[in-house]
Structure formats: C-alpha cells, structure tokens
PDB file of C-alpha atoms in Angstrom:
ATOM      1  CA  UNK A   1       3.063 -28.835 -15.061  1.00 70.00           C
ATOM      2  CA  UNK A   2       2.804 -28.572 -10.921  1.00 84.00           C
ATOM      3  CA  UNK A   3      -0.490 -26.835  -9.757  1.00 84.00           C
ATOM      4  CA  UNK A   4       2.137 -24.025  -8.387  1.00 87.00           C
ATOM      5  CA  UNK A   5       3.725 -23.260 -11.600  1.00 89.00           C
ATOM      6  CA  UNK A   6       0.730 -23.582 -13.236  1.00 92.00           C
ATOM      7  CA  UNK A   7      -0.755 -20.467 -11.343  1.00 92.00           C
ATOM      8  CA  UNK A   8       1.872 -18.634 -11.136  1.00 92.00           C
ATOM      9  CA  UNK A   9       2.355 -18.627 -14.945  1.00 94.00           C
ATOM     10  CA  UNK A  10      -1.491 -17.767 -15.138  1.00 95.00           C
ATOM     11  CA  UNK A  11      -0.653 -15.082 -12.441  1.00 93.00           C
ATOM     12  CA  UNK A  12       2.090 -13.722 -14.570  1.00 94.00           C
ATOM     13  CA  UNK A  13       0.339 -13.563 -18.045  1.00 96.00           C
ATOM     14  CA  UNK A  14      -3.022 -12.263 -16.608  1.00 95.00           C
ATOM     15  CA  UNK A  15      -1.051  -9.182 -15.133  1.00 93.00           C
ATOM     16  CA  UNK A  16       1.542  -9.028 -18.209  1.00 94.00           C
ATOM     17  CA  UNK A  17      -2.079  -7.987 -20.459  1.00 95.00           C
ATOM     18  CA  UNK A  18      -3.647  -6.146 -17.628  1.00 93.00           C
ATOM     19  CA  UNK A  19      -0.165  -3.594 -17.861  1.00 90.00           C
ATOM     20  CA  UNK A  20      -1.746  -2.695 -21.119  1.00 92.00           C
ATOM     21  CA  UNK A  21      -3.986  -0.510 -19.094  1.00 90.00           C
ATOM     22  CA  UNK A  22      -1.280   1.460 -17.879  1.00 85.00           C
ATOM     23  CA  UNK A  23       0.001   1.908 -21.714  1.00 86.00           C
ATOM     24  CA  UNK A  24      -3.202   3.092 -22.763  1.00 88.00           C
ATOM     25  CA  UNK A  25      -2.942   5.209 -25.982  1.00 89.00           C
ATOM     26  CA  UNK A  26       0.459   6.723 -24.147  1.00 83.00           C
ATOM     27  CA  UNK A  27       3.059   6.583 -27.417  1.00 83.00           C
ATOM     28  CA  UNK A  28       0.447   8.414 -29.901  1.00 88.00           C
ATOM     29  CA  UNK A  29      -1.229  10.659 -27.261  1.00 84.00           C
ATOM     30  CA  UNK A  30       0.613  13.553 -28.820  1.00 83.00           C
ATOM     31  CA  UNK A  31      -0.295  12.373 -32.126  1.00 87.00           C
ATOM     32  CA  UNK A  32      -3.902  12.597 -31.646  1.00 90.00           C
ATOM     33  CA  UNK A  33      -3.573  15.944 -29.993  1.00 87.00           C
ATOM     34  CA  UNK A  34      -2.799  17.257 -33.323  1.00 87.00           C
ATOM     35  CA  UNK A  35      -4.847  14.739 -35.255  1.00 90.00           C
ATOM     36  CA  UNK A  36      -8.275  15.901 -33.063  1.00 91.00           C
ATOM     37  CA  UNK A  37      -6.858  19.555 -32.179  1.00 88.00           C
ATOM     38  CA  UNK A  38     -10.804  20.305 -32.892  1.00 90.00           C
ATOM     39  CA  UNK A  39     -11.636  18.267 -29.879  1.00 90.00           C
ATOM     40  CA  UNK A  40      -9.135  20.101 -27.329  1.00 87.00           C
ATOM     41  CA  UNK A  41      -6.047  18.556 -25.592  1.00 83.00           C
ATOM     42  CA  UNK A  42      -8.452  17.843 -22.420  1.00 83.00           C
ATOM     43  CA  UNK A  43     -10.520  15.797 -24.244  1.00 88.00           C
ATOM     44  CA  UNK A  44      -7.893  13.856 -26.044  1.00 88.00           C
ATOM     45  CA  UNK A  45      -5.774  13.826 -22.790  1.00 83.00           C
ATOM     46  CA  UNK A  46      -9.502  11.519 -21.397  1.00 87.00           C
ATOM     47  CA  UNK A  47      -8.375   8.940 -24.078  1.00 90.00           C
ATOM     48  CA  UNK A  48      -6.134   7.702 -21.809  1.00 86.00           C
ATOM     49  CA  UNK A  49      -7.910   8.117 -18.779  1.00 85.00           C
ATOM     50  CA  UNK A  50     -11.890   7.219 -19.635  1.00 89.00           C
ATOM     51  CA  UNK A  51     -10.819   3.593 -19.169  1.00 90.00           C
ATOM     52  CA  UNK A  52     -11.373   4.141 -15.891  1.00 87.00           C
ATOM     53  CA  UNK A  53     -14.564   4.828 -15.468  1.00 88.00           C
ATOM     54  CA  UNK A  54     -16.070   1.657 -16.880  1.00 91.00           C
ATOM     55  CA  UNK A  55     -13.041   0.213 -14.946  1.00 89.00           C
ATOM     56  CA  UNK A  56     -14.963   1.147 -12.013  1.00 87.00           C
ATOM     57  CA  UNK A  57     -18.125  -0.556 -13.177  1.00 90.00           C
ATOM     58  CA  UNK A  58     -15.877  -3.978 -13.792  1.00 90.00           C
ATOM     59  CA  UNK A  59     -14.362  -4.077 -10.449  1.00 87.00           C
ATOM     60  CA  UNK A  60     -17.889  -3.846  -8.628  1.00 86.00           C
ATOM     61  CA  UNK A  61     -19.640  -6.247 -11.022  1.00 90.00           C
ATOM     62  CA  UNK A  62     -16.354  -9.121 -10.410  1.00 88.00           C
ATOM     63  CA  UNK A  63     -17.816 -10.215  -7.093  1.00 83.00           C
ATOM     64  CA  UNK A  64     -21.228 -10.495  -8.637  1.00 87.00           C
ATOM     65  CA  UNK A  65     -19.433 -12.964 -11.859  1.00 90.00           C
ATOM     66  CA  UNK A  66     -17.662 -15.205  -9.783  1.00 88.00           C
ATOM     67  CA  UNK A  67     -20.700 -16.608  -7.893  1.00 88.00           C
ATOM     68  CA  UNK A  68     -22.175 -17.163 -11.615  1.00 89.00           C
ATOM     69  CA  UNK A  69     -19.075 -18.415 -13.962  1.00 91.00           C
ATOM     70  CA  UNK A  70     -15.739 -19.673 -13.031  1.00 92.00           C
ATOM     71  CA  UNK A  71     -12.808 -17.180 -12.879  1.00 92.00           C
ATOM     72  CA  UNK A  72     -10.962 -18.666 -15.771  1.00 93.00           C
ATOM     73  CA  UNK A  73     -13.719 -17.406 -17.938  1.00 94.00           C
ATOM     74  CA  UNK A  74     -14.199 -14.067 -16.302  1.00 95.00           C
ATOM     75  CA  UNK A  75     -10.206 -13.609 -17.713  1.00 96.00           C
ATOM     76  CA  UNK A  76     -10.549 -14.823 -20.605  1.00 96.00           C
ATOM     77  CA  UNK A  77     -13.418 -12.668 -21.670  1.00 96.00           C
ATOM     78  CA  UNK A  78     -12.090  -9.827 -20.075  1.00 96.00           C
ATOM     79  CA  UNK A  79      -8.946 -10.626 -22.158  1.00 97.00           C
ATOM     80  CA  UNK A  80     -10.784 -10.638 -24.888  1.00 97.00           C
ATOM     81  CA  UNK A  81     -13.084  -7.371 -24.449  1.00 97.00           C
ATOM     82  CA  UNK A  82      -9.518  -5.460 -24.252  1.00 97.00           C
ATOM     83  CA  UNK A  83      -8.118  -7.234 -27.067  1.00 97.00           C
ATOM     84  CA  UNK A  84     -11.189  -6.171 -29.813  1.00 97.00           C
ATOM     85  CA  UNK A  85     -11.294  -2.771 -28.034  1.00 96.00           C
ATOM     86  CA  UNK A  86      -8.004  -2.000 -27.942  1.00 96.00           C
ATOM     87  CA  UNK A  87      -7.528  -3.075 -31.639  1.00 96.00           C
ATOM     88  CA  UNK A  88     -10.591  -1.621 -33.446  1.00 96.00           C
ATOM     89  CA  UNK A  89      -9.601   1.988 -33.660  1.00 95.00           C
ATOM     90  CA  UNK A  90      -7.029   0.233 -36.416  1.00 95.00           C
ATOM     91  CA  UNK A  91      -9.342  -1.062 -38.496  1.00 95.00           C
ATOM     92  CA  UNK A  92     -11.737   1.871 -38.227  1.00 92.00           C
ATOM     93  CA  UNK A  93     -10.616   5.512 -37.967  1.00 89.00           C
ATOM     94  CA  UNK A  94     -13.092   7.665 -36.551  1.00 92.00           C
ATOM     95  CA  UNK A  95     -13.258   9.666 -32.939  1.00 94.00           C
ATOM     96  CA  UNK A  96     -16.338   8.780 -31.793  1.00 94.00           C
ATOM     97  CA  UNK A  97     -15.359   4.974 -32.252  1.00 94.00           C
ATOM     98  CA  UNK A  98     -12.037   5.897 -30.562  1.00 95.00           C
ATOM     99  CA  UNK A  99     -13.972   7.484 -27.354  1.00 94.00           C
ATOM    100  CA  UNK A 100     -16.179   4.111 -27.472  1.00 95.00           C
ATOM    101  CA  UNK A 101     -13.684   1.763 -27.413  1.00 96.00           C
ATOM    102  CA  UNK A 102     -11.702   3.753 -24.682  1.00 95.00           C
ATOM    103  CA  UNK A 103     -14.745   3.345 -22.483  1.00 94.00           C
ATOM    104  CA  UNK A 104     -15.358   0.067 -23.162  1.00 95.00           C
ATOM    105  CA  UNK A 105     -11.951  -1.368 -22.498  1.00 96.00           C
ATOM    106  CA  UNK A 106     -12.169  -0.230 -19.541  1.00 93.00           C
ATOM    107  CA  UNK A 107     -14.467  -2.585 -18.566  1.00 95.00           C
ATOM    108  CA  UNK A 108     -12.487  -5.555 -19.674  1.00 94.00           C
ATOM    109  CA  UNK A 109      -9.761  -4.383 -17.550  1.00 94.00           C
ATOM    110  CA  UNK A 110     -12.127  -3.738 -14.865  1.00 92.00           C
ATOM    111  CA  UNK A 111     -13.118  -7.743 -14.974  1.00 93.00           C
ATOM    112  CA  UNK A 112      -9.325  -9.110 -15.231  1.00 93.00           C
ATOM    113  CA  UNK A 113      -7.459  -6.776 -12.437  1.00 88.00           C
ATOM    114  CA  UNK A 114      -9.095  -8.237  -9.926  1.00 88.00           C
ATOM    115  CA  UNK A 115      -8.925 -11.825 -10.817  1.00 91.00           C
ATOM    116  CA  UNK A 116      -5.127 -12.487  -9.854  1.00 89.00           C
ATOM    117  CA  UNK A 117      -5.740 -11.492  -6.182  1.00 88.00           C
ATOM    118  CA  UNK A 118      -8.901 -13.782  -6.190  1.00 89.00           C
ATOM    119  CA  UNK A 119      -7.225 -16.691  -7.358  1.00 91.00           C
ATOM    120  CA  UNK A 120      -3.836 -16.364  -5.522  1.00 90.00           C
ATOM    121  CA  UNK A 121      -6.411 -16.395  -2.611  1.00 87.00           C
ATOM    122  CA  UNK A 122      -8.120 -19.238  -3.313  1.00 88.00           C
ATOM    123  CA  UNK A 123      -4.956 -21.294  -3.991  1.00 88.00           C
ATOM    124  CA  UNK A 124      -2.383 -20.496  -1.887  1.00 86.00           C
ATOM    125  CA  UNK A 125      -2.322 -19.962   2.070  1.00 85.00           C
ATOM    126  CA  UNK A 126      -1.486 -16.685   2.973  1.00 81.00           C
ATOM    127  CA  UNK A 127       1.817 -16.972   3.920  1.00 78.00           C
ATOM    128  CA  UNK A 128       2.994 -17.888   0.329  1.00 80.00           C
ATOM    129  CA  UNK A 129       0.476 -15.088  -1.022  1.00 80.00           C
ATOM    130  CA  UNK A 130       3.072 -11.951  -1.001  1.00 79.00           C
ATOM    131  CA  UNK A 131       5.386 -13.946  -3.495  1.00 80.00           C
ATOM    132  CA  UNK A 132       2.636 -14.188  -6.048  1.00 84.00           C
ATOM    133  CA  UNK A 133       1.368 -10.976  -5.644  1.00 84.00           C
ATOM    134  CA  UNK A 134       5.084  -9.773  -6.197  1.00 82.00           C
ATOM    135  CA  UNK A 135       4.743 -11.724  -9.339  1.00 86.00           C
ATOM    136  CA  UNK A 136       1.455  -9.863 -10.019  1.00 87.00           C
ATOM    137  CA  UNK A 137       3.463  -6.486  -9.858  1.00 83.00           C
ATOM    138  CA  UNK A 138       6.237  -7.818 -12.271  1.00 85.00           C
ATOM    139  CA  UNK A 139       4.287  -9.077 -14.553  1.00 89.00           C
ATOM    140  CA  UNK A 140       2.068  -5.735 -15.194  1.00 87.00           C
ATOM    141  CA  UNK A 141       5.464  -3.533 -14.924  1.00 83.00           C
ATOM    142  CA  UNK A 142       7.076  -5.822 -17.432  1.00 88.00           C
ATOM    143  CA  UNK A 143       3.720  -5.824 -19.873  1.00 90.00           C
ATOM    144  CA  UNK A 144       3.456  -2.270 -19.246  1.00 86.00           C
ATOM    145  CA  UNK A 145       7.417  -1.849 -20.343  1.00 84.00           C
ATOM    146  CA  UNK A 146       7.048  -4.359 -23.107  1.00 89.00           C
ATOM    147  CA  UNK A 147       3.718  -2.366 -24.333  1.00 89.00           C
ATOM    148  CA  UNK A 148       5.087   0.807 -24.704  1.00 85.00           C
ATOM    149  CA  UNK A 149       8.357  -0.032 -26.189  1.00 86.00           C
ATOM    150  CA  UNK A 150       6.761  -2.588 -29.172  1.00 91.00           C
ATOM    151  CA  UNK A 151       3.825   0.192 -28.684  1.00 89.00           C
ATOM    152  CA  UNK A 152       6.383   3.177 -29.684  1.00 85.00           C
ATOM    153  CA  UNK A 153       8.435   1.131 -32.140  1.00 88.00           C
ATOM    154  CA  UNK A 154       5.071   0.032 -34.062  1.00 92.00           C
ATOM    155  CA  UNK A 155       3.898   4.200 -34.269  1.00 88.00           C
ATOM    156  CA  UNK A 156       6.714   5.114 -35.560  1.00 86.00           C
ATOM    157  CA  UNK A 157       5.704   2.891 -39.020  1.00 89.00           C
ATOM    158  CA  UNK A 158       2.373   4.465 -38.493  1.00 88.00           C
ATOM    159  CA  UNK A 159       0.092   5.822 -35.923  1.00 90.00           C
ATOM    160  CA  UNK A 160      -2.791   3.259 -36.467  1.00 92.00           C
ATOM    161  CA  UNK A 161       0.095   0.458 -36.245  1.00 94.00           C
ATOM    162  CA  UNK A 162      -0.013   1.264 -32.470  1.00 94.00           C
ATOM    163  CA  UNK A 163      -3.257  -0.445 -32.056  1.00 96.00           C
ATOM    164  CA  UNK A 164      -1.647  -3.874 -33.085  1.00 96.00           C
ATOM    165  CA  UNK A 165      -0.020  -3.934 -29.394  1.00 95.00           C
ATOM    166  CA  UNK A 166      -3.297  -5.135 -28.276  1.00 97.00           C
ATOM    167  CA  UNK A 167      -2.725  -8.450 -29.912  1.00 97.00           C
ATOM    168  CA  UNK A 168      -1.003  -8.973 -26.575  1.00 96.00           C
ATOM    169  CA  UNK A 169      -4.323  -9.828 -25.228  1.00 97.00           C
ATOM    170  CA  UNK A 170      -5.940 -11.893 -27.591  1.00 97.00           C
ATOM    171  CA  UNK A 171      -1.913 -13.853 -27.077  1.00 97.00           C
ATOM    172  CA  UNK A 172      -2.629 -13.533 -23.390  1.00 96.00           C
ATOM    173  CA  UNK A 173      -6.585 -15.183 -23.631  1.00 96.00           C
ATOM    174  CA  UNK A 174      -4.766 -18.407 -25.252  1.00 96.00           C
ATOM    175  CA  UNK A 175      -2.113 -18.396 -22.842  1.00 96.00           C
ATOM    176  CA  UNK A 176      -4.977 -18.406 -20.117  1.00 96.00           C
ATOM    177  CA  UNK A 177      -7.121 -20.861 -21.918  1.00 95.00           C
ATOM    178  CA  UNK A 178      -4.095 -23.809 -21.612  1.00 94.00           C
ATOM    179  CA  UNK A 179      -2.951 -23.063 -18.195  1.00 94.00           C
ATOM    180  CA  UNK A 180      -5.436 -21.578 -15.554  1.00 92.00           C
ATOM    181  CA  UNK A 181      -7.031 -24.820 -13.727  1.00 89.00           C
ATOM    182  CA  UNK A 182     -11.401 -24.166 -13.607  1.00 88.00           C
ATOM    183  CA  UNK A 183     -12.869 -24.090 -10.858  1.00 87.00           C
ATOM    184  CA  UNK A 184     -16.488 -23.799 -10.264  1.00 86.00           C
ATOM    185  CA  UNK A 185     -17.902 -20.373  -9.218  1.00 86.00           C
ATOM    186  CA  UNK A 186     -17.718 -19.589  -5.651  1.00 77.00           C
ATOM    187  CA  UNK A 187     -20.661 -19.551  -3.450  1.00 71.00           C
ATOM    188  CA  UNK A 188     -22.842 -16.585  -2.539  1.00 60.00           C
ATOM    189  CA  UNK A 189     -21.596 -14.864   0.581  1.00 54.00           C
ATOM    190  CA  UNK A 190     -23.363 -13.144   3.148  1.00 49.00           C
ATOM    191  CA  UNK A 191     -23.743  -9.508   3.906  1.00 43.00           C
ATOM    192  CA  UNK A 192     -21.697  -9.785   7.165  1.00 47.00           C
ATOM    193  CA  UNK A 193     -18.700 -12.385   5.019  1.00 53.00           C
ATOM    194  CA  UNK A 194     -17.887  -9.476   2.783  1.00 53.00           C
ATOM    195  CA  UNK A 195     -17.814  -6.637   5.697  1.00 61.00           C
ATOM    196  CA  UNK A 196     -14.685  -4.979   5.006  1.00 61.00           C
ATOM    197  CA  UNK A 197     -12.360  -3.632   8.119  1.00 67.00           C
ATOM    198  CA  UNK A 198     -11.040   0.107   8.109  1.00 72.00           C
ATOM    199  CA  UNK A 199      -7.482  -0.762   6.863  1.00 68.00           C
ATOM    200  CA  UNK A 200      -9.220  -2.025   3.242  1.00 63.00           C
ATOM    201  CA  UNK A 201     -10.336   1.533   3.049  1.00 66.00           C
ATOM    202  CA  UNK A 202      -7.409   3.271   4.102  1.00 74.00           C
ATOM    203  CA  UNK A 203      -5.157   1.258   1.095  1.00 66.00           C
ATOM    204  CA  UNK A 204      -8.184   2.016  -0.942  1.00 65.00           C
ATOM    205  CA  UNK A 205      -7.567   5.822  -0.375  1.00 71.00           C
ATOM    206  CA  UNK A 206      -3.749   5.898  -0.861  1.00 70.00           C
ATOM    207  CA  UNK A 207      -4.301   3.905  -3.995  1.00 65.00           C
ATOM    208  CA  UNK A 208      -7.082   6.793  -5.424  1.00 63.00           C
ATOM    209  CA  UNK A 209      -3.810   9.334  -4.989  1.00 68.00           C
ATOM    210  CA  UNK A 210      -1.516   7.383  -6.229  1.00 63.00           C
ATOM    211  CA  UNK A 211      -3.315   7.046  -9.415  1.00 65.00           C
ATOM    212  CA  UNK A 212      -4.020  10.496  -9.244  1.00 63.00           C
ATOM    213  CA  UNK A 213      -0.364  10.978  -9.826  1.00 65.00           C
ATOM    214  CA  UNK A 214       0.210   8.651 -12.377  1.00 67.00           C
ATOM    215  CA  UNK A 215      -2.963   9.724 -14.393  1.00 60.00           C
ATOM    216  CA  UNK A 216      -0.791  13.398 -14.561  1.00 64.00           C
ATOM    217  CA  UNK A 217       2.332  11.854 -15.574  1.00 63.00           C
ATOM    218  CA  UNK A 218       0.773   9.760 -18.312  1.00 59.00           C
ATOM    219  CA  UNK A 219      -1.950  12.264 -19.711  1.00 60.00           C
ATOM    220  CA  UNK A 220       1.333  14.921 -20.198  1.00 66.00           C
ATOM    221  CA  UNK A 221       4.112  13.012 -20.943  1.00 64.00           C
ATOM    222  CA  UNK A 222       3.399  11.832 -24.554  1.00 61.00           C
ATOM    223  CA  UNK A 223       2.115  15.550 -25.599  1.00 63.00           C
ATOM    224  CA  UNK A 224       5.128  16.955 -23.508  1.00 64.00           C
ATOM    225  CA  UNK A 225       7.288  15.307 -25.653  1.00 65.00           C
ATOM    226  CA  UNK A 226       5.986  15.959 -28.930  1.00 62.00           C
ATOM    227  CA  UNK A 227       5.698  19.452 -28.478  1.00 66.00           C
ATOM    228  CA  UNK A 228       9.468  20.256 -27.151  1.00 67.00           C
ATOM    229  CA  UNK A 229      11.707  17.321 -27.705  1.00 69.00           C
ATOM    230  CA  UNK A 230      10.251  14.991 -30.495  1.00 65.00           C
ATOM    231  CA  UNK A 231       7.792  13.797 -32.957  1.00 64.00           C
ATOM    232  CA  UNK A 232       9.010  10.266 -33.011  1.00 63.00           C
ATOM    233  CA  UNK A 233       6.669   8.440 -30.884  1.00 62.00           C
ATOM    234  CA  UNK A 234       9.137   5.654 -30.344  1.00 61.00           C
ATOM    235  CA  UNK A 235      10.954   7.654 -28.046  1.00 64.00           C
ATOM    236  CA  UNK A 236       7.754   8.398 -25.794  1.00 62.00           C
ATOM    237  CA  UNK A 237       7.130   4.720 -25.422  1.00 60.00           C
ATOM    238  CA  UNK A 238      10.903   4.439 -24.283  1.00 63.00           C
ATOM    239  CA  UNK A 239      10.154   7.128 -22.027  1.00 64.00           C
ATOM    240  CA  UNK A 240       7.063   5.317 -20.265  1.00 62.00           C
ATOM    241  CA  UNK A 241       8.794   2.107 -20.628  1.00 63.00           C
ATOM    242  CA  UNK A 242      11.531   3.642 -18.186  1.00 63.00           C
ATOM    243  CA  UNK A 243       8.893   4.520 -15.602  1.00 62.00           C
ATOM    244  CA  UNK A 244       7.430   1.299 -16.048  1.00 60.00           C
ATOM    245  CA  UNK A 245      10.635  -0.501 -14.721  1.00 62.00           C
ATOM    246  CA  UNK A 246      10.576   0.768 -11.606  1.00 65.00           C
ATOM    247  CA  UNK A 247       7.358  -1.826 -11.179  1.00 61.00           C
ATOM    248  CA  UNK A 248       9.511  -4.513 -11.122  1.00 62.00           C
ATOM    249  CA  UNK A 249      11.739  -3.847  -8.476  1.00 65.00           C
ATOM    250  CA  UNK A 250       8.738  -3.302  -6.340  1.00 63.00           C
ATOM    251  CA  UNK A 251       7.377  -6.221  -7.286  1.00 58.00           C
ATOM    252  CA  UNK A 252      10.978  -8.156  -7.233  1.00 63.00           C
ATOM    253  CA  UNK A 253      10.924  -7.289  -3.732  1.00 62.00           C
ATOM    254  CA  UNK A 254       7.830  -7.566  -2.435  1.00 59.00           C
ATOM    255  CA  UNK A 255       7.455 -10.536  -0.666  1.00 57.00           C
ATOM    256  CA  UNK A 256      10.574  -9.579   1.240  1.00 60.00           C
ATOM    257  CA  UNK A 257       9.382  -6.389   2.062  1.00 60.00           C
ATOM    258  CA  UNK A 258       5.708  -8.128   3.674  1.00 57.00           C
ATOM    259  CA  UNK A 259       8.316 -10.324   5.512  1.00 57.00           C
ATOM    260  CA  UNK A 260      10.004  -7.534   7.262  1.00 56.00           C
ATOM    261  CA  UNK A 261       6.800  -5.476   8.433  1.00 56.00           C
ATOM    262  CA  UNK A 262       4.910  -8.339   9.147  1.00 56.00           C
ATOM    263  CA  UNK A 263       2.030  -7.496   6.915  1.00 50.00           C
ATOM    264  CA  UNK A 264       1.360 -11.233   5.998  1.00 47.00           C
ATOM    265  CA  UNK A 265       1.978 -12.933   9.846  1.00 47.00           C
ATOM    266  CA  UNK A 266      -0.914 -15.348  11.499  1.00 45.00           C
TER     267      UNK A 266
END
C-alpha cells in the first residue's frame, strides 16, 4: 500500500473511533436518568459531558508526548484508554465506576483528536492538507453515525449491551497498529516556534460555542425522547445518527470549500 493511502486510511480510522466521543452514553442517557434518578438528571446529563474535562488535560499534554514517543503510539494507547473505559461500565455496574470511566475516557480522546491534524501535517504539503482533513470530518461523522445506530440497536437487547460499541476502538487500535508508518518523535521546539497568531484563537473561540451547542442537543435529546416519544433506545441512536450525517457533507466538501475562500493558498 502507497504512503498516501496508507495515511489516509490511518486518517480515516483514527477519526472513525474518535466519533465515539460524540456518541458518548447518548442512546441510554434516558435510561440512566431513571436508573440514577437519586443522583439528579444534571448529574447524569455530566455523563456525557465530563469527558471533556480530562479531554482538556489530553489535548495540552499531546505536544508534550510527541517530543517523547512516536505518534503511532500516542493513538494507539489513546485507542486503547477509550476502548477499556468505554467498555468497563459492562462488566461492572456501579455509578461511581460509571463517573470514573467517563472522566477517564476523556483523556484517551483527549490524546487521539489531535493526532490526525499532526500527522496530515507532517506528511502532506499544505495544499493537499484540506482533502485529508475533509476525510478527518467524514470519518468521525460516519463513526459517530455508525456508533449510535449499532449503539441504539445493541440497548435495545439491554442497557449494559451499549457498552460493547466501544469494541470499535480496541478494532480501531489494530487497524492503527498495521497501517500508520512510525516515525520518531519530533524534536523539542522553542518558545517563539509554537507562538500562535490571533486567527488560532479566534477558531478556538467559535469552536468553544459550537460545542456549547452541541453539548445541549446531546445532554437533552436522549432524555427528551424517553420521556415523550419512546422508551426504545434504538430510536434515540437513530435520532443522533441523523444529526451525525450532516458531518459528512461538511466533510465531503471541505476541501472544495478551502479552495474557494482561499484558506489553504501560499
């Protein structure tokens, strides 16, 4: 297999996992509203959002891991975290390991979302870099789709059956392993290399609201639908695997649409 096609399949997989962050505990959200009533909607409604906040702690520490270990392992671990995270709460019911492994996920996923832009950079010139981050964008609207749907379909045998969608990234960590090319960790930078220009935080800003917005869709839907339309949590994951598609056209189109601002000209 071509170098190209090699990364882009690595591009593609890494970012098909990673839309398991977006799925969350989405299809059963209503479910363990009921199940952990004692705890109070808000708190079970942070199930799906705590992620983030080790998410945060990831994303700062990446930098730090690639001047130590190559970025095919930093996936693969990260892979890995979210893979025993996300499946535990099957294995062992219990809140408190629930909350734990919701926090701690987040930190896999903190490690891997990165990763794809930082090796798209370091392999392709920038001209051919808005394809493959197109590709990025399909790839976590179709694993996002794909996890909700096979996410819904496996609650509705049982609500612990939900947790099984995480084998996705244990699938994903193999996938990785066979086609992502090592390469040794980068060097250390300098203080006035990684000086970042206003426009970085400007995105950075609009991409805080956005997941504003998409924290309050997510955190209501599933309980939404439980409590007025349905207690079959297949249909919620059809639900969020509608919203889901919409990724893919933006990503479909992406490279076409940095062609006709300009965003990626010399």
């Amino acid at each position: 297999m071509k170098t190209k096609n090699r990364i882009a399949v690595s591009v593609f997989i890494t970012a098909f996992a990673f839309g398991l962050n977006i799925t969350g505990v989405l299809p059963i959200l209503g479910i363990l509203n009921e199940k952990y009533q004692q705890y109070g909607t808000g708190m079970v409604q942070q199930l799906q959002t705590m992620p983030y906040l080790m998410l945060i702690v990831g994303s700062l520490l990446v930098g730090w891991l690639t001047t130590r270990i190559s970025k095919k392992k930093i996936v693969i671990t990260g892979l890995i975290v979210i893979g025993i995270c996300g499946m535990l709460p099957f294995f062992l019911e219990n809140f408190l390991i629930l909350v734990m492994t919701r926090l701690l996920i987040g930190f896999g996923f903190g490690i891997v979302g990165p990763m794809n832009t930082a090796i798209i950079t370091e392999f392709f010139p920038p001209e051919e870099r808005a394809s493959y981050m197109g590709l990025h964008v399909v790839g976590m609207g179709i694993g996002t789709m794909i996890g909700n749907l096979i996410g819904g379909i496996l609650a509705g045998i049982g609500y612990r059956s939900f947790y099984l969608v995480y084998l996705i990234a244990f699938l994903a960590a193999a996938g990785i392993k066979i086609v992502l090319i090592e390469t040794p960790p980068v060097m250390d930078e300098t203080s006035s290399d990684m000086k970042l220009n206003k426009m970085v935080y400007v995105i950075s800003l609009a991409s805080f609201v956005h997941t504003l917005f998409i924290n309050a869709y997510n955190t209501n839907i599933g309980i939404y639908i439980l409590q007025n339309i349905t207690d079959n949590p297949s249909v919620t994951g059809v639900v969020t695997a509608v919203n889901s598609a919409f990724a893919l056209l933006v990503g479909m189109f992406f490279g076409s649409t940095g062609e006709i601002y300009g965003a990626y000209r010399q």
